CSV table of C-alpha atoms in Angstrom, one decimal:
chain,number,residue,atom,x,y,z
M,850,UNK,CA,10.3,-1.4,17.0
M,851,UNK,CA,8.8,0.2,13.8
M,852,UNK,CA,5.4,2.1,14.0
M,853,UNK,CA,3.5,2.7,10.6
M,854,UNK,CA,1.1,5.6,10.3
M,855,UNK,CA,-1.2,5.5,7.3
M,856,UNK,CA,-3.5,8.4,5.8
M,857,UNK,CA,-5.2,9.1,2.8
M,858,UNK,CA,-8.1,6.8,2.6
M,859,UNK,CA,-11.9,7.8,2.1
M,860,UNK,CA,-14.7,7.8,-0.1
M,861,UNK,CA,-14.5,8.4,-3.8
M,862,UNK,CA,-16.5,8.1,-7.0
M,863,UNK,CA,-15.6,5.5,-9.7
M,864,UNK,CA,-13.0,7.0,-12.0
M,865,UNK,CA,-11.7,9.3,-9.1
M,866,UNK,CA,-8.4,9.3,-7.3
M,867,UNK,CA,-6.8,9.0,-4.0
M,868,UNK,CA,-3.5,9.1,-2.7
M,869,UNK,CA,-2.4,6.9,0.4
M,870,UNK,CA,0.8,7.6,2.5
M,871,UNK,CA,2.5,5.5,5.2
M,872,UNK,CA,5.2,7.0,7.3
M,873,UNK,CA,7.6,4.6,9.1
M,874,UNK,CA,9.2,5.5,12.4
M,875,UNK,CA,11.7,3.5,14.3
M,876,UNK,CA,14.7,1.3,13.4
M,877,UNK,CA,14.5,-0.8,10.2
M,878,UNK,CA,17.6,-2.2,8.0
M,879,UNK,CA,18.4,0.0,4.9
M,880,UNK,CA,17.7,-3.0,2.8
M,881,UNK,CA,13.9,-3.3,2.9
M,882,UNK,CA,10.6,-3.5,1.0
M,883,UNK,CA,7.7,-1.2,1.6
M,884,UNK,CA,4.3,-2.1,0.0
M,885,UNK,CA,0.5,-2.0,0.2
M,886,UNK,CA,-1.8,-4.7,0.6
M,887,UNK,CA,-5.6,-4.7,0.6
M,888,UNK,CA,-8.4,-6.9,2.1
M,889,UNK,CA,-11.9,-6.6,1.0
M,890,UNK,CA,-15.0,-8.1,3.1
M,891,UNK,CA,-14.9,-11.8,2.9
M,892,UNK,CA,-11.7,-12.0,0.8
M,893,UNK,CA,-8.0,-12.8,1.6
M,894,UNK,CA,-5.6,-10.0,2.1
M,895,UNK,CA,-3.8,-9.5,-1.3
M,896,UNK,CA,-0.7,-7.5,-2.4
M,897,UNK,CA,-1.4,-4.4,-4.4
M,898,UNK,CA,2.1,-3.1,-4.8
M,899,UNK,CA,5.6,-3.0,-3.1
M,900,UNK,CA,8.9,-1.2,-3.9
M,901,UNK,CA,12.2,-2.3,-2.6
M,902,UNK,CA,14.8,0.1,-1.2
M,903,UNK,CA,16.6,-0.1,-4.6
M,904,UNK,CA,13.5,1.1,-6.4
M,905,UNK,CA,12.2,-2.1,-8.0
M,906,UNK,CA,8.4,-2.3,-8.2
M,907,UNK,CA,5.8,-4.9,-8.4
M,908,UNK,CA,2.2,-4.6,-9.1
M,909,UNK,CA,-1.0,-6.8,-8.8
M,910,UNK,CA,-2.3,-7.2,-12.5
M,911,UNK,CA,-5.6,-5.7,-11.4
M,912,UNK,CA,-3.9,-2.3,-10.7
M,913,UNK,CA,-1.2,-2.0,-13.3
M,914,UNK,CA,-1.5,1.4,-15.2
M,915,UNK,CA,-3.9,2.6,-12.7
M,916,UNK,CA,-1.9,2.6,-9.4
M,917,UNK,CA,1.7,4.0,-8.8
M,918,UNK,CA,3.8,3.2,-5.8
M,919,UNK,CA,6.8,5.4,-4.6
M,920,UNK,CA,9.0,6.0,-1.6
M,921,UNK,CA,11.4,7.8,-0.1
M,922,UNK,CA,13.5,6.5,3.0
M,923,UNK,CA,10.8,6.4,5.6
M,924,UNK,CA,7.5,7.0,3.7
M,925,UNK,CA,5.6,4.8,1.0
M,926,UNK,CA,2.8,6.4,-1.3
M,927,UNK,CA,0.3,4.9,-3.5
M,928,UNK,CA,-1.2,7.1,-6.0
M,929,UNK,CA,-4.5,5.3,-7.1
M,930,UNK,CA,-6.1,6.6,-10.2
M,931,UNK,CA,-9.2,5.6,-12.2
M,932,UNK,CA,-10.6,3.9,-9.1
M,933,UNK,CA,-13.3,1.0,-9.6
M,934,UNK,CA,-15.9,-0.3,-7.0
M,935,UNK,CA,-13.7,-3.4,-7.0
M,936,UNK,CA,-11.0,-1.5,-5.4
M,937,UNK,CA,-12.9,-1.0,-2.3
M,938,UNK,CA,-11.1,-2.4,0.8
M,939,UNK,CA,-9.0,-1.8,3.8
M,940,UNK,CA,-5.5,-0.9,2.6
M,941,UNK,CA,-2.5,-1.7,4.8
M,942,UNK,CA,0.9,-0.8,4.6
M,943,UNK,CA,3.7,-3.0,5.1
M,944,UNK,CA,7.4,-2.6,5.7
M,945,UNK,CA,9.6,-5.7,5.7
M,946,UNK,CA,13.4,-6.6,5.9
M,947,UNK,CA,15.1,-9.8,5.7
M,948,UNK,CA,14.0,-10.6,9.5
M,949,UNK,CA,10.7,-9.0,10.4
M,950,UNK,CA,7.6,-7.6,8.8
M,951,UNK,CA,5.5,-4.7,10.2
M,952,UNK,CA,2.0,-3.7,9.4
M,953,UNK,CA,0.0,-0.4,9.6
M,954,UNK,CA,-3.4,-0.3,11.2
M,955,UNK,CA,-5.2,-0.2,7.8
M,956,UNK,CA,-7.0,2.7,6.0
M,957,UNK,CA,-10.6,2.3,4.4
M,958,UNK,CA,-10.8,3.1,0.7
M,959,UNK,CA,-14.4,3.1,-0.6
M,960,UNK,CA,-15.2,3.6,-4.3
M,961,UNK,CA,-18.9,4.3,-5.1
M,962,UNK,CA,-20.5,3.5,-8.5
């Protein structure tokens, strides 16, 4: 069983920055993907960014050039710059291997205008 512990959410003014962290504990295959999703009120959960164990990254168009995802073996980070009110959501960490997917409990990010 894998557990994910997220941190770093909060309230920030538009144009500000936040850094999210997600630490994984437990057993997961070395070939995996770690990522961040978000869900705003009344909307579906959407991919923000992910990164494979080989270092390949993928970003939603809405966050390109503003957000940066990085990782080490057990922790994934999301550096969020130039935040906008539209970035307000609950952000969820995800770790997946070819057989199973795990989710964190979510951390609230609120961007005020």
